[in-house]
Short mmCIF file of C-alpha atoms and ligand atoms in Angstrom, two decimals:
data_model
loop_
_atom_site.label_atom_id
_atom_site.label_comp_id
_atom_site.label_asym_id
_atom_site.label_seq_id
_atom_site.Cartn_x
_atom_site.Cartn_y
_atom_site.Cartn_z
CA MET A 5 -177.42 -43.29 -35.01
CA LYS A 6 -178.40 -43.36 -31.36
CA PRO A 7 -176.29 -41.12 -29.18
CA GLY A 8 -173.70 -42.84 -27.05
CA ARG A 9 -173.49 -45.79 -29.38
CA GLN A 10 -170.26 -46.47 -31.19
CA ALA A 11 -170.26 -47.50 -34.81
CA ARG A 12 -167.41 -49.42 -36.34
CA PRO A 13 -166.16 -47.94 -39.63
CA PRO A 14 -167.09 -50.23 -42.55
CA ALA A 15 -163.45 -51.11 -43.11
CA ARG A 16 -160.51 -50.35 -40.91
CA GLN A 17 -158.68 -47.21 -41.86
CA ALA A 18 -155.83 -44.99 -40.78
CA LEU A 19 -156.32 -41.28 -40.45
CA ILE A 20 -153.74 -38.58 -39.80
CA ILE A 21 -154.95 -35.13 -38.79
CA PHE A 22 -152.63 -32.19 -39.41
CA GLY A 23 -153.05 -28.60 -38.41
CA PRO A 24 -151.30 -25.79 -36.54
CA PRO A 25 -151.37 -25.74 -32.74
CA GLY A 26 -154.91 -25.04 -31.59
CA ALA A 27 -156.49 -26.31 -34.83
CA GLY A 28 -158.54 -28.84 -32.88
CA LYS A 29 -156.70 -31.99 -34.00
CA GLY A 30 -157.04 -33.71 -30.63
CA THR A 31 -160.70 -32.73 -30.31
CA GLN A 32 -161.53 -34.15 -33.74
CA ALA A 33 -159.60 -37.34 -33.01
CA GLU A 34 -161.48 -37.74 -29.72
CA LEU A 35 -164.84 -37.20 -31.42
CA LEU A 36 -164.02 -39.91 -33.97
CA SER A 37 -162.90 -42.26 -31.24
CA LYS A 38 -166.06 -41.65 -29.19
CA ARG A 39 -168.49 -42.17 -32.07
CA PHE A 40 -166.79 -44.44 -34.56
CA PHE A 41 -164.49 -46.85 -32.79
CA PHE A 42 -161.30 -45.17 -33.96
CA PHE A 43 -158.37 -45.62 -31.62
CA HIS A 44 -156.87 -42.20 -30.94
CA VAL A 45 -153.11 -42.65 -30.76
CA ASP A 46 -151.99 -39.97 -28.34
CA THR A 47 -148.19 -39.86 -28.44
CA GLY A 48 -147.71 -38.16 -25.06
CA ARG A 49 -150.01 -40.54 -23.27
CA SER A 50 -148.46 -43.60 -24.95
CA ILE A 51 -145.00 -42.49 -23.87
CA GLU A 52 -146.10 -41.83 -20.32
CA ARG A 53 -147.82 -45.19 -20.01
CA ILE A 54 -144.67 -47.03 -21.04
CA LEU A 55 -142.30 -44.95 -18.92
CA TYR A 56 -144.34 -45.45 -15.77
CA ALA A 57 -145.34 -49.07 -16.28
CA PRO A 58 -144.42 -51.47 -13.45
CA GLY A 59 -140.86 -52.67 -13.90
CA ALA A 60 -139.81 -49.72 -16.09
CA GLU A 61 -137.16 -48.81 -13.50
CA ASN A 62 -135.28 -52.05 -14.37
CA ASP A 63 -134.94 -51.19 -18.06
CA PRO A 64 -131.95 -48.92 -18.76
CA VAL A 65 -133.55 -47.48 -21.92
CA LEU A 66 -136.73 -46.56 -20.07
CA VAL A 67 -134.73 -45.07 -17.22
CA ARG A 68 -132.84 -42.90 -19.74
CA GLU A 69 -136.05 -41.78 -21.47
CA ARG A 70 -137.78 -41.10 -18.17
CA LYS A 71 -134.99 -38.71 -17.18
CA LYS A 72 -135.46 -36.80 -20.44
CA PHE A 73 -139.23 -36.79 -20.09
CA GLU A 74 -139.13 -35.45 -16.54
CA SER A 75 -136.65 -32.70 -17.37
CA GLY A 76 -138.85 -31.52 -20.25
CA GLU A 77 -136.38 -32.66 -22.90
CA LEU A 78 -137.63 -34.45 -26.02
CA CYS A 79 -137.46 -38.22 -25.79
CA THR A 80 -135.13 -39.94 -28.29
CA PRO A 81 -136.88 -39.75 -31.71
CA SER A 82 -136.04 -43.33 -32.77
CA TRP A 83 -137.34 -44.64 -29.44
CA VAL A 84 -140.63 -42.71 -29.79
CA LEU A 85 -140.96 -43.95 -33.37
CA SER A 86 -140.47 -47.55 -32.24
CA ILE A 87 -143.26 -47.09 -29.70
CA MET A 88 -145.58 -45.69 -32.36
CA ARG A 89 -144.78 -48.60 -34.70
CA ASP A 90 -145.48 -51.07 -31.91
CA ARG A 91 -148.85 -49.40 -31.28
CA VAL A 92 -149.78 -49.57 -34.97
CA MET A 93 -148.86 -53.27 -35.20
CA ARG A 94 -151.02 -54.15 -32.21
CA LEU A 95 -153.98 -52.07 -33.41
CA ALA A 96 -153.78 -53.45 -36.95
CA LEU A 97 -153.65 -56.97 -35.53
CA ALA A 98 -156.80 -56.19 -33.54
CA ASP A 99 -158.41 -54.84 -36.75
CA VAL A 100 -158.91 -51.39 -35.29
CA SER A 101 -159.12 -48.07 -37.17
CA VAL A 102 -156.59 -45.52 -35.96
CA VAL A 103 -156.41 -41.75 -35.85
CA PHE A 104 -153.23 -39.74 -35.20
CA SER A 105 -153.54 -36.15 -34.04
CA GLY A 106 -150.02 -34.87 -33.37
CA TYR A 107 -147.78 -37.43 -34.98
CA PRO A 108 -145.92 -37.60 -37.33
CA ARG A 109 -144.66 -34.07 -36.89
CA GLU A 110 -141.48 -34.16 -38.94
CA GLU A 111 -139.80 -36.07 -41.72
CA PHE A 112 -138.02 -38.74 -39.68
CA GLN A 113 -141.23 -39.73 -37.89
CA ALA A 114 -143.16 -40.00 -41.15
CA PHE A 115 -140.61 -41.45 -43.55
CA GLY A 116 -137.81 -42.84 -41.36
CA ASP A 117 -134.20 -42.57 -42.44
CA GLY A 118 -133.44 -45.75 -44.37
CA LYS A 119 -132.37 -47.49 -41.19
CA GLU A 120 -135.55 -46.90 -39.23
CA GLN A 121 -138.94 -47.54 -40.80
CA GLY A 122 -141.13 -44.45 -40.71
CA LEU A 123 -144.75 -44.50 -39.60
CA LEU A 124 -146.13 -44.09 -43.13
CA ASP A 125 -144.47 -47.19 -44.55
CA LEU A 126 -145.77 -49.22 -41.67
CA LEU A 127 -149.31 -47.83 -41.99
CA ALA A 128 -149.21 -48.48 -45.75
CA ALA A 129 -148.12 -52.08 -45.11
CA GLU A 130 -150.72 -52.71 -42.41
CA TYR A 131 -153.69 -50.68 -43.63
CA GLY A 132 -152.96 -50.07 -47.33
CA LYS A 133 -152.46 -46.64 -48.90
CA GLU A 134 -156.03 -46.66 -50.19
CA ARG A 135 -157.27 -46.86 -46.59
CA MET A 136 -155.13 -43.97 -45.41
CA THR A 137 -156.40 -40.41 -45.27
CA VAL A 138 -154.72 -37.15 -44.37
CA ILE A 139 -156.85 -34.30 -43.08
CA GLN A 140 -155.37 -30.84 -43.04
CA LEU A 141 -157.30 -28.53 -40.72
CA LEU A 142 -157.00 -24.99 -42.04
CA VAL A 143 -156.86 -22.38 -39.32
CA PRO A 144 -155.36 -18.88 -39.80
CA SER A 145 -152.36 -18.04 -37.58
CA GLU A 146 -154.25 -15.31 -35.69
CA GLU A 147 -157.03 -17.76 -34.86
CA SER A 148 -154.48 -20.34 -33.77
CA MET A 149 -152.81 -17.77 -31.48
CA LYS A 150 -156.15 -16.72 -30.05
CA ARG A 151 -157.31 -20.25 -29.36
CA ASN A 152 -154.10 -21.28 -27.66
CA SER A 153 -153.97 -18.21 -25.46
CA THR A 154 -157.60 -18.53 -24.34
CA ARG A 155 -157.48 -22.25 -23.66
CA LEU A 156 -157.61 -23.56 -20.12
CA ILE A 157 -157.20 -27.16 -19.11
CA CYS A 158 -158.51 -29.03 -16.11
CA SER A 159 -155.75 -29.57 -13.55
CA VAL A 160 -157.26 -32.95 -12.63
CA CYS A 161 -158.52 -34.70 -15.81
CA GLY A 162 -156.83 -32.59 -18.49
CA LEU A 163 -160.05 -31.72 -20.32
CA PRO A 164 -159.52 -28.56 -22.38
CA VAL A 165 -161.92 -25.63 -22.14
CA MET A 166 -161.77 -23.25 -25.09
CA GLY A 167 -162.45 -19.56 -25.26
CA VAL A 168 -161.74 -18.70 -21.62
CA GLY A 169 -158.87 -16.33 -20.93
CA SER A 170 -156.99 -16.62 -17.65
CA SER A 171 -157.82 -12.99 -16.93
CA ASP A 172 -161.46 -13.59 -17.73
CA PRO A 173 -162.67 -16.26 -15.31
CA ILE A 174 -166.14 -16.97 -16.73
CA GLN A 175 -165.70 -20.62 -15.92
CA VAL A 176 -163.58 -21.72 -12.98
CA ALA A 177 -164.31 -25.43 -12.69
CA CYS A 178 -164.15 -28.35 -15.11
CA ASN A 179 -167.52 -29.49 -16.49
CA PHE A 180 -166.50 -33.12 -16.29
CA CYS A 181 -164.88 -33.53 -12.88
CA GLY A 182 -165.21 -30.14 -11.18
CA GLY A 183 -161.42 -29.77 -11.04
CA LYS A 184 -159.71 -26.40 -11.04
CA LEU A 185 -158.96 -24.96 -14.50
CA MET A 186 -155.49 -23.66 -15.29
CA GLN A 187 -153.51 -22.35 -18.23
CA ARG A 188 -150.88 -24.68 -19.65
CA SER A 189 -147.39 -23.30 -19.17
CA LEU A 190 -146.82 -23.93 -22.91
CA ASP A 191 -149.66 -21.63 -23.90
CA ASN A 192 -147.89 -18.29 -23.58
CA PRO A 193 -147.61 -16.15 -26.76
CA GLU A 194 -143.88 -16.80 -27.31
CA ASP A 195 -144.21 -20.56 -27.06
CA ILE A 196 -147.29 -20.58 -29.29
CA ARG A 197 -145.46 -18.54 -31.94
CA ALA A 198 -142.52 -20.92 -31.76
CA ARG A 199 -144.83 -23.93 -32.17
CA LEU A 200 -146.48 -22.26 -35.17
CA GLU A 201 -143.07 -21.77 -36.78
CA VAL A 202 -142.13 -25.40 -36.20
CA TYR A 203 -145.41 -26.45 -37.77
CA LYS A 204 -144.79 -24.33 -40.87
CA LYS A 205 -141.18 -25.42 -41.29
CA GLN A 206 -141.26 -29.10 -40.32
CA THR A 207 -144.79 -30.44 -40.35
CA PHE A 208 -146.52 -28.59 -43.19
CA PRO A 209 -144.06 -29.80 -45.89
CA LEU A 210 -144.93 -33.38 -44.95
CA ILE A 211 -148.42 -32.93 -46.36
CA GLU A 212 -147.13 -32.52 -49.93
CA ARG A 213 -144.84 -35.49 -49.51
CA MET A 214 -147.75 -37.60 -48.34
CA ARG A 215 -149.74 -36.62 -51.40
CA ALA A 216 -146.80 -37.63 -53.59
CA TYR A 217 -146.61 -40.87 -51.63
CA GLY A 218 -150.12 -41.66 -52.85
CA ILE A 219 -152.27 -40.83 -49.83
CA ALA A 220 -155.51 -38.89 -50.18
CA VAL A 221 -155.15 -35.43 -48.63
CA HIS A 222 -158.20 -33.32 -47.80
CA GLU A 223 -158.18 -29.72 -46.73
CA VAL A 224 -160.90 -28.96 -44.21
CA ASN A 225 -161.85 -25.58 -42.81
CA GLY A 226 -160.94 -25.73 -39.12
CA VAL A 227 -162.81 -22.59 -38.12
CA GLY A 228 -166.20 -23.27 -36.58
CA ALA A 229 -167.74 -25.34 -33.82
CA PRO A 230 -165.98 -28.69 -33.32
CA TYR A 231 -169.20 -30.64 -33.97
CA GLU A 232 -169.60 -28.96 -37.37
CA ILE A 233 -166.06 -29.85 -38.37
CA HIS A 234 -166.70 -33.36 -37.07
CA GLU A 235 -169.74 -33.67 -39.37
CA THR A 236 -167.60 -32.61 -42.32
CA LEU A 237 -165.12 -35.36 -41.48
CA VAL A 238 -167.89 -37.92 -41.07
CA LYS A 239 -169.15 -37.17 -44.59
CA LEU A 240 -165.69 -37.06 -46.07
CA LEU A 241 -164.71 -40.41 -44.56
CA GLU A 242 -168.12 -41.86 -45.47
CA LEU A 243 -168.74 -42.96 -41.92
CA ALA A 244 -172.44 -42.18 -41.94
ZN1 ZN B 14 -161.72 -32.27 -15.10
#
């Protein structure tokens, strides 16, 4: 394939990438969206777009969620789930393949609660279980810790730069926009450890449940250069 040219997957599919913090989920989702027409559903960005859309200040629900968002609190889970479902409906209607990189993260988001439809039931209805794939990126905890603590992000465009410690300023400016690089406030050792624990306790058990639900689950080694892991995914998903 010529570089810079997007290829549409042969049939639309839904992909969910799991992995501990720093496993490279977002990077892999971006690579698939850049080369193969996948739509990368970024939960944070979707939420932000809705909360700051024109007219949002007239909607009491959005005003409530915006307050939470700005104070660093979690937005209401059922509200976030409804946004994700809305995204999936629109994308399925447009016949687009989707990739999720940080959602679902816990049981309610994936399976709902009887009252609220979870993301998996909706994806199964819209895409079909046989067109759903779960990728589990395997990265040891120490590697996950190391990656998170040596990651800088661009203060302007948000592009991550891996392998640069804040005390080791090899690179000071973003390769894309020249913006100043900074460390995310979330990437301190205590927060990273807490996020790893949450992953083990709440997210990891979902993988078995998804297998039981009838979705293909593939374990992929997440240690290595992102492009190599990308090639593994391309083969696995039979994209090229
Ligand atoms: Zn930048």
